[in-house]
């Protein structure tokens, strides 16, 4: 590995420390190098806090003059919650800046690099660009499409069941895999489930790791069937919860509001169901940049059908439960021909105890997924 790639790899390690804390901002790390030695490091620690470059350069005095700066994302050049990073890079008299990838945000988008170059700073881009974009796949999708990045997660047995015919599903996977799911809940800004899951499992949908951050719960409940004594409702004052609905009893809606739920009206689609694209647009407007989809088979199929899923996490347990009517992770009528199946790209396989997890980006569909 060349020297530039070595320092950028360290930048990515630093950036990842902000996972789950910077949304809707990207994860960014920074390394300052002089005479072949790292003199300072920093990363974007939380939304609203200083960006990585400023955190690293504030630790430097005059020693930063003439140094090289490595950062995985183009330095910002606009005033937001914090001052522009280009300002302090210029102020500290950095000689060269090595950038992983350009920022897609229209407020930056090459302007940061142009400002640095206009002040005599040498800039090189594209250092581990693929890895830098992959780390911030949520940010790039959100900025470039204006829609939340959705990761569909499910756990199933080796014969493709998410529960027994009796409905029992505790537990499909072991403790190691379930701990990974808690990390995902900490990583993504929101967590979505359908009313069917709420009625069947009465879940909490919270994050149960030390110093973890609870995701915003999003419940798809077109007819407002949610029980008022469910855990989702009774814990709404402690964990932000959005209930998306089309129509329901006005008195119940008012009671749910009083109990702390954010009631979000959404129109019906042509099938008379919750308009999921409209819902995603409304969630994006609330700066919810990413969602972990923990739906049942019906909601999962609907989200895929609307092309609203970008990544899949499939946890597979080495168990067989059988049952012709046992639930599967994605239902509906499905695709007619295997050659038209939705394919995952950039697939990775990981092991958690006895279970495995297959994850990848959802590729473009070649035909409609019927519901």
CSV table of C-alpha atoms in Angstrom, one decimal:
chain,number,residue,atom,x,y,z
A,1,UNK,CA,0.0,0.0,0.0
A,2,UNK,CA,1.4,3.4,-1.0
A,3,UNK,CA,1.8,6.2,1.6
A,4,UNK,CA,-1.2,8.2,0.4
A,5,UNK,CA,-3.5,5.1,0.6
A,6,UNK,CA,-2.1,4.3,4.1
A,7,UNK,CA,-3.0,7.7,5.5
A,8,UNK,CA,-6.4,7.6,3.8
A,9,UNK,CA,-7.1,4.2,5.3
A,10,UNK,CA,-6.5,5.8,8.7
A,11,UNK,CA,-8.8,8.6,7.8
A,12,UNK,CA,-11.6,6.1,7.1
A,13,UNK,CA,-11.0,4.4,10.4
A,14,UNK,CA,-11.4,7.7,12.2
A,15,UNK,CA,-14.4,8.7,10.2
A,16,UNK,CA,-16.2,5.4,11.1
A,17,UNK,CA,-16.0,6.4,14.8
A,18,UNK,CA,-18.8,8.9,14.1
A,19,UNK,CA,-21.2,6.2,12.9
A,20,UNK,CA,-24.7,6.8,14.2
A,21,UNK,CA,-23.9,10.2,15.5
A,22,UNK,CA,-23.5,12.5,12.5
A,23,UNK,CA,-26.8,12.1,10.6
A,24,UNK,CA,-27.7,13.7,8.3
A,25,UNK,CA,-24.1,14.8,7.9
A,26,UNK,CA,-21.5,12.4,6.4
A,27,UNK,CA,-18.9,10.6,8.4
A,28,UNK,CA,-15.5,12.3,7.9
A,29,UNK,CA,-12.0,11.7,9.3
A,30,UNK,CA,-8.9,13.8,8.9
A,31,UNK,CA,-5.1,13.2,9.3
A,32,UNK,CA,-2.5,15.9,9.3
A,33,UNK,CA,1.0,14.8,8.2
A,34,UNK,CA,4.3,16.6,8.2
A,35,UNK,CA,7.8,15.3,7.3
A,36,UNK,CA,6.4,11.8,7.2
A,37,UNK,CA,4.9,11.9,10.6
A,38,UNK,CA,1.2,12.2,11.8
A,39,UNK,CA,1.0,15.4,13.9
A,40,UNK,CA,-2.8,15.4,14.4
A,41,UNK,CA,-6.0,13.5,13.8
A,42,UNK,CA,-9.7,14.2,14.1
A,43,UNK,CA,-13.2,13.2,13.0
A,44,UNK,CA,-16.7,14.6,12.8
A,45,UNK,CA,-17.9,13.4,16.2
A,46,UNK,CA,-21.6,14.4,16.2
A,47,UNK,CA,-24.1,16.4,14.2
A,48,UNK,CA,-23.8,20.1,15.0
A,49,UNK,CA,-20.2,19.7,16.2
A,50,UNK,CA,-17.0,20.7,14.4
A,51,UNK,CA,-16.1,18.9,11.2
A,52,UNK,CA,-13.1,16.6,11.0
A,53,UNK,CA,-10.7,19.1,9.5
A,54,UNK,CA,-11.4,21.7,12.2
A,55,UNK,CA,-11.1,19.1,15.0
A,56,UNK,CA,-7.7,18.0,13.7
A,57,UNK,CA,-6.3,21.4,13.0
A,58,UNK,CA,-7.4,23.0,16.3
A,59,UNK,CA,-4.9,20.6,17.9
A,60,UNK,CA,-2.1,22.1,15.8
A,61,UNK,CA,-0.3,25.3,16.4
A,62,UNK,CA,2.1,26.8,13.8
A,63,UNK,CA,3.5,23.3,13.2
A,64,UNK,CA,0.6,22.7,10.7
A,65,UNK,CA,2.2,25.2,8.3
A,66,UNK,CA,3.5,23.4,5.2
A,67,UNK,CA,1.8,20.1,6.3
A,68,UNK,CA,-0.3,17.7,4.2
A,69,UNK,CA,-3.9,17.1,5.1
A,70,UNK,CA,-5.8,13.9,4.3
A,71,UNK,CA,-9.6,13.8,4.4
A,72,UNK,CA,-12.1,11.3,2.9
A,73,UNK,CA,-14.6,14.0,1.7
A,74,UNK,CA,-14.1,17.3,0.0
A,75,UNK,CA,-13.8,20.1,2.7
A,76,UNK,CA,-16.9,22.2,3.0
A,77,UNK,CA,-16.8,25.9,2.0
A,78,UNK,CA,-20.1,27.1,3.3
A,79,UNK,CA,-21.3,28.4,6.7
A,80,UNK,CA,-23.6,25.8,8.3
A,81,UNK,CA,-23.8,24.9,12.0
A,82,UNK,CA,-20.0,25.3,12.0
A,83,UNK,CA,-17.6,27.5,10.0
A,84,UNK,CA,-16.3,26.4,6.6
A,85,UNK,CA,-13.4,23.9,6.8
A,86,UNK,CA,-11.7,25.6,3.9
A,87,UNK,CA,-11.2,28.7,6.1
A,88,UNK,CA,-9.1,26.9,8.8
A,89,UNK,CA,-7.1,24.9,6.2
A,90,UNK,CA,-6.1,28.2,4.6
A,91,UNK,CA,-5.5,29.9,7.9
A,92,UNK,CA,-3.2,27.1,9.1
A,93,UNK,CA,-1.2,27.3,5.8
A,94,UNK,CA,-1.6,23.7,4.8
A,95,UNK,CA,0.5,22.9,1.8
A,96,UNK,CA,-1.3,20.0,0.2
A,97,UNK,CA,-4.7,18.4,0.6
A,98,UNK,CA,-5.5,14.8,-0.3
A,99,UNK,CA,-9.2,14.1,-0.8
A,100,UNK,CA,-10.9,10.7,-1.0
A,101,UNK,CA,-14.0,11.9,-3.0
A,102,UNK,CA,-15.9,15.0,-4.0
A,103,UNK,CA,-19.0,16.2,-2.1
A,104,UNK,CA,-22.3,15.8,-3.9
A,105,UNK,CA,-23.9,18.5,-1.8
A,106,UNK,CA,-24.7,21.4,-4.2
A,107,UNK,CA,-23.3,23.8,-1.5
A,108,UNK,CA,-19.9,22.2,-2.0
A,109,UNK,CA,-19.6,20.0,-5.2
A,110,UNK,CA,-16.1,21.1,-6.2
A,111,UNK,CA,-16.3,24.6,-4.8
A,112,UNK,CA,-14.2,23.6,-1.7
A,113,UNK,CA,-11.4,22.3,-3.9
A,114,UNK,CA,-11.5,25.4,-6.1
A,115,UNK,CA,-11.2,27.7,-3.1
A,116,UNK,CA,-8.2,25.8,-1.8
A,117,UNK,CA,-6.4,25.9,-5.2
A,118,UNK,CA,-7.1,29.6,-5.5
A,119,UNK,CA,-5.2,30.1,-2.3
A,120,UNK,CA,-2.2,28.2,-3.6
A,121,UNK,CA,-2.9,24.9,-1.9
A,122,UNK,CA,-2.2,21.8,-4.0
A,123,UNK,CA,-5.2,19.4,-4.1
A,124,UNK,CA,-5.3,15.7,-5.2
A,125,UNK,CA,-8.5,13.8,-5.3
A,126,UNK,CA,-9.6,10.2,-5.8
A,127,UNK,CA,-7.5,8.6,-3.0
A,128,UNK,CA,-9.3,5.3,-2.2
A,129,UNK,CA,-12.4,6.9,-3.8
A,130,UNK,CA,-14.4,3.7,-3.9
A,131,UNK,CA,-13.9,3.0,-0.2
A,132,UNK,CA,-14.7,6.6,0.7
A,133,UNK,CA,-18.0,6.6,-1.2
A,134,UNK,CA,-18.9,3.2,0.3
A,135,UNK,CA,-18.4,4.5,3.9
A,136,UNK,CA,-20.9,7.3,3.2
A,137,UNK,CA,-23.4,5.4,1.0
A,138,UNK,CA,-26.3,6.8,3.1
A,139,UNK,CA,-25.1,10.4,2.7
A,140,UNK,CA,-24.5,10.2,-1.1
A,141,UNK,CA,-27.9,8.5,-1.7
A,142,UNK,CA,-29.7,11.1,0.5
A,143,UNK,CA,-28.0,14.1,-1.1
A,144,UNK,CA,-28.2,12.8,-4.7
A,145,UNK,CA,-31.9,11.5,-4.6
A,146,UNK,CA,-33.5,13.5,-1.8
A,147,UNK,CA,-34.8,10.2,-0.4
A,148,UNK,CA,-33.8,8.1,2.6
A,149,UNK,CA,-31.4,5.3,2.2
A,150,UNK,CA,-33.3,2.1,3.1
A,151,UNK,CA,-31.7,-1.1,4.3
A,152,UNK,CA,-34.0,-4.1,4.6
A,153,UNK,CA,-33.1,-6.5,7.4
A,154,UNK,CA,-34.5,-9.8,8.2
A,155,UNK,CA,-33.6,-13.1,9.9
A,156,UNK,CA,-34.7,-16.4,8.5
A,157,UNK,CA,-34.1,-20.1,8.8
A,158,UNK,CA,-32.2,-22.1,6.2
A,159,UNK,CA,-35.5,-23.0,4.6
A,160,UNK,CA,-36.5,-19.3,4.3
A,161,UNK,CA,-38.9,-18.9,7.2
A,162,UNK,CA,-39.0,-15.9,9.5
A,163,UNK,CA,-41.3,-17.7,12.0
A,164,UNK,CA,-42.9,-21.1,12.6
A,165,UNK,CA,-46.4,-21.8,11.4
A,166,UNK,CA,-47.6,-21.0,15.0
A,167,UNK,CA,-46.1,-17.5,14.6
A,168,UNK,CA,-43.3,-18.2,17.1
A,169,UNK,CA,-40.1,-16.4,16.0
A,170,UNK,CA,-38.0,-16.1,19.2
A,171,UNK,CA,-35.3,-16.5,18.3
A,172,UNK,CA,-34.4,-17.3,14.6
A,173,UNK,CA,-30.8,-16.3,15.1
A,174,UNK,CA,-28.4,-16.5,18.0
A,175,UNK,CA,-27.1,-13.8,20.3
A,176,UNK,CA,-24.1,-12.7,18.1
A,177,UNK,CA,-26.3,-12.0,15.1
A,178,UNK,CA,-28.9,-10.2,17.3
A,179,UNK,CA,-26.1,-8.0,18.7
A,180,UNK,CA,-25.2,-7.0,15.2
A,181,UNK,CA,-28.8,-6.0,14.6
A,182,UNK,CA,-28.5,-3.7,17.6
A,183,UNK,CA,-25.5,-2.1,16.0
A,184,UNK,CA,-27.5,-1.5,12.8
A,185,UNK,CA,-30.3,0.1,14.8
A,186,UNK,CA,-27.7,2.5,16.2
A,187,UNK,CA,-26.3,3.2,12.8
A,188,UNK,CA,-29.5,4.0,10.9
A,189,UNK,CA,-31.5,7.2,11.7
A,190,UNK,CA,-34.9,5.5,11.6
A,191,UNK,CA,-36.4,2.0,11.9
A,192,UNK,CA,-39.6,1.0,10.1
A,193,UNK,CA,-42.1,-1.7,10.7
A,194,UNK,CA,-45.6,-2.5,9.6
A,195,UNK,CA,-48.7,-2.8,11.8
A,196,UNK,CA,-48.7,-6.6,11.2
A,197,UNK,CA,-45.3,-6.8,13.0
A,198,UNK,CA,-46.6,-4.6,15.8
A,199,UNK,CA,-49.7,-6.7,16.3
A,200,UNK,CA,-47.8,-10.1,16.1
A,201,UNK,CA,-44.7,-9.3,18.2
A,202,UNK,CA,-45.4,-6.1,20.2
A,203,UNK,CA,-41.8,-5.0,19.6
A,204,UNK,CA,-39.9,-2.1,21.2
A,205,UNK,CA,-37.7,-1.4,18.1
A,206,UNK,CA,-35.1,0.3,20.3
A,207,UNK,CA,-31.3,0.1,20.4
A,208,UNK,CA,-30.0,-2.0,23.3
A,209,UNK,CA,-26.3,-1.4,23.3
A,210,UNK,CA,-24.3,0.7,25.8
A,211,UNK,CA,-24.2,4.4,24.7
A,212,UNK,CA,-26.4,3.5,21.7
A,213,UNK,CA,-28.8,5.9,20.0
A,214,UNK,CA,-32.4,4.9,19.6
A,215,UNK,CA,-33.6,5.2,16.0
A,216,UNK,CA,-36.8,7.1,15.2
A,217,UNK,CA,-39.6,4.5,15.0
A,218,UNK,CA,-41.7,4.6,11.9
A,219,UNK,CA,-44.9,2.5,11.9
A,220,UNK,CA,-46.9,1.9,8.7
A,221,UNK,CA,-50.5,1.6,9.9
A,222,UNK,CA,-52.9,2.8,7.2
A,223,UNK,CA,-56.1,2.3,9.3
A,224,UNK,CA,-54.6,3.2,12.8
A,225,UNK,CA,-55.0,-0.2,14.2
A,226,UNK,CA,-52.1,0.1,16.7
A,227,UNK,CA,-53.2,-1.0,20.2
A,228,UNK,CA,-53.0,1.9,22.7
A,229,UNK,CA,-51.3,-0.4,25.3
A,230,UNK,CA,-48.6,-1.6,22.9
A,231,UNK,CA,-45.0,-1.0,23.8
A,232,UNK,CA,-44.6,1.3,20.8
A,233,UNK,CA,-47.3,3.6,22.2
A,234,UNK,CA,-46.5,3.5,25.9
A,235,UNK,CA,-42.8,4.3,25.2
A,236,UNK,CA,-43.4,7.1,22.7
A,237,UNK,CA,-42.5,9.8,25.2
A,238,UNK,CA,-39.0,8.3,25.5
A,239,UNK,CA,-38.4,7.3,21.9
A,240,UNK,CA,-39.5,9.4,18.9
A,241,UNK,CA,-42.2,7.6,17.0
A,242,UNK,CA,-43.9,8.4,13.8
A,243,UNK,CA,-47.2,6.6,12.8
A,244,UNK,CA,-48.0,6.9,9.1
A,245,UNK,CA,-51.6,6.4,8.3
A,246,UNK,CA,-54.3,7.0,5.7
A,247,UNK,CA,-57.5,7.2,7.7
A,248,UNK,CA,-58.7,6.2,11.2
A,249,UNK,CA,-60.8,7.1,14.1
A,250,UNK,CA,-60.3,10.8,14.8
A,251,UNK,CA,-60.7,10.4,18.6
A,252,UNK,CA,-58.0,7.6,18.6
A,253,UNK,CA,-55.7,9.7,16.5
A,254,UNK,CA,-56.0,12.5,19.0
A,255,UNK,CA,-55.3,10.2,21.9
A,256,UNK,CA,-52.2,8.8,20.2
A,257,UNK,CA,-51.0,12.4,19.7
A,258,UNK,CA,-51.5,13.1,23.4
A,259,UNK,CA,-49.5,10.0,24.2
A,260,UNK,CA,-46.5,11.4,22.2
A,261,UNK,CA,-46.8,9.8,18.8
A,262,UNK,CA,-46.2,12.0,15.7
A,263,UNK,CA,-49.2,11.2,13.5
A,264,UNK,CA,-48.3,11.5,9.8
A,265,UNK,CA,-51.1,11.5,7.3
A,266,UNK,CA,-50.2,9.9,3.9
A,267,UNK,CA,-52.4,9.4,0.9
A,268,UNK,CA,-53.4,6.0,-0.6
A,269,UNK,CA,-51.8,4.5,-3.7
A,270,UNK,CA,-53.7,3.0,-6.6
A,271,UNK,CA,-54.0,-0.3,-4.6
A,272,UNK,CA,-55.6,1.5,-1.7
A,273,UNK,CA,-52.5,1.0,0.5
A,274,UNK,CA,-50.2,3.5,2.1
A,275,UNK,CA,-48.3,5.5,-0.5
A,276,UNK,CA,-44.8,4.5,0.4
A,277,UNK,CA,-43.0,6.9,-2.0
A,278,UNK,CA,-44.9,9.8,-0.5
A,279,UNK,CA,-44.0,8.6,3.0
A,280,UNK,CA,-40.3,8.4,2.1
A,281,UNK,CA,-40.5,12.0,0.7
A,282,UNK,CA,-42.1,13.3,3.9
A,283,UNK,CA,-39.5,11.5,6.1
A,284,UNK,CA,-36.7,13.0,4.0
A,285,UNK,CA,-38.1,16.4,4.6
A,286,UNK,CA,-37.7,15.7,8.3
A,287,UNK,CA,-34.0,15.0,7.7
A,288,UNK,CA,-34.4,11.2,8.2
A,289,UNK,CA,-31.6,10.2,5.8
A,290,UNK,CA,-31.6,6.4,6.5
A,291,UNK,CA,-34.0,3.7,7.6
A,292,UNK,CA,-33.5,0.2,8.8
A,293,UNK,CA,-36.6,-1.7,7.4
A,294,UNK,CA,-37.6,-4.5,9.8
A,295,UNK,CA,-40.9,-5.2,8.2
A,296,UNK,CA,-42.8,-8.4,7.7
A,297,UNK,CA,-43.2,-10.0,4.3
A,298,UNK,CA,-46.0,-7.7,3.1
A,299,UNK,CA,-44.2,-4.4,3.8
A,300,UNK,CA,-40.9,-5.7,2.5
A,301,UNK,CA,-42.5,-6.7,-0.7
A,302,UNK,CA,-44.2,-3.3,-1.1
A,303,UNK,CA,-40.9,-1.4,-0.4
A,304,UNK,CA,-39.1,-3.5,-3.0
A,305,UNK,CA,-41.9,-3.1,-5.5
A,306,UNK,CA,-41.7,0.6,-5.2
A,307,UNK,CA,-37.9,0.5,-5.7
A,308,UNK,CA,-37.3,2.1,-2.3
A,309,UNK,CA,-34.8,-0.4,-0.9
A,310,UNK,CA,-31.0,0.2,-1.4
A,311,UNK,CA,-29.4,-2.6,0.7
A,312,UNK,CA,-30.4,-5.9,2.2
A,313,UNK,CA,-29.1,-7.6,5.3
A,314,UNK,CA,-30.2,-11.2,5.3
A,315,UNK,CA,-29.3,-13.1,8.5
A,316,UNK,CA,-29.6,-16.9,8.0
A,317,UNK,CA,-29.7,-19.4,10.8
A,318,UNK,CA,-28.7,-23.1,10.3
A,319,UNK,CA,-32.2,-24.3,11.2
A,320,UNK,CA,-35.1,-25.9,9.5
A,321,UNK,CA,-38.7,-25.4,10.6
A,322,UNK,CA,-40.7,-26.2,7.5
A,323,UNK,CA,-44.4,-25.5,7.2
A,324,UNK,CA,-46.3,-24.5,4.0
A,325,UNK,CA,-47.9,-21.5,5.6
A,326,UNK,CA,-44.9,-20.4,7.7
A,327,UNK,CA,-44.1,-16.7,6.9
A,328,UNK,CA,-41.3,-15.8,4.6
A,329,UNK,CA,-39.3,-12.5,4.6
A,330,UNK,CA,-40.8,-11.2,1.3
A,331,UNK,CA,-44.3,-12.1,0.2
A,332,UNK,CA,-46.7,-10.9,-2.5
A,333,UNK,CA,-47.0,-12.8,-5.8
A,334,UNK,CA,-43.3,-12.5,-6.5
A,335,UNK,CA,-41.4,-12.6,-9.8
A,336,UNK,CA,-42.4,-15.1,-12.5
A,337,UNK,CA,-39.0,-16.0,-13.9
A,338,UNK,CA,-35.8,-16.7,-12.0
A,339,UNK,CA,-33.8,-14.8,-14.7
A,340,UNK,CA,-35.8,-11.6,-13.7
A,341,UNK,CA,-34.9,-11.9,-10.0
A,342,UNK,CA,-33.7,-8.8,-8.1
A,343,UNK,CA,-30.0,-9.3,-7.7
A,344,UNK,CA,-27.7,-8.0,-5.1
A,345,UNK,CA,-24.4,-6.3,-6.0
A,346,UNK,CA,-21.1,-5.9,-4.1
A,347,UNK,CA,-22.1,-8.9,-1.9
A,348,UNK,CA,-20.4,-9.5,1.4
A,349,UNK,CA,-20.8,-12.5,3.7
A,350,UNK,CA,-20.1,-12.3,7.4
A,351,UNK,CA,-20.4,-14.9,10.2
A,352,UNK,CA,-21.9,-14.2,13.6
A,353,UNK,CA,-21.7,-17.3,15.8
A,354,UNK,CA,-23.5,-20.1,14.0
A,355,UNK,CA,-25.4,-17.7,11.8
A,356,UNK,CA,-24.3,-15.9,8.6
A,357,UNK,CA,-25.3,-12.5,7.2
A,358,UNK,CA,-25.4,-11.8,3.4
A,359,UNK,CA,-25.5,-8.1,2.6
A,360,UNK,CA,-25.4,-6.2,-0.7
A,361,UNK,CA,-26.7,-3.3,-2.7
A,362,UNK,CA,-30.0,-3.9,-4.5
A,363,UNK,CA,-29.5,-3.9,-8.3
A,364,UNK,CA,-31.9,-2.5,-10.9
A,365,UNK,CA,-35.0,-4.6,-11.5
A,366,UNK,CA,-35.7,-6.1,-14.9
A,367,UNK,CA,-39.4,-6.6,-14.2
A,368,UNK,CA,-42.1,-5.7,-11.7
A,369,UNK,CA,-42.3,-7.4,-8.4
A,370,UNK,CA,-46.0,-8.1,-8.0
A,371,UNK,CA,-47.7,-7.7,-4.7
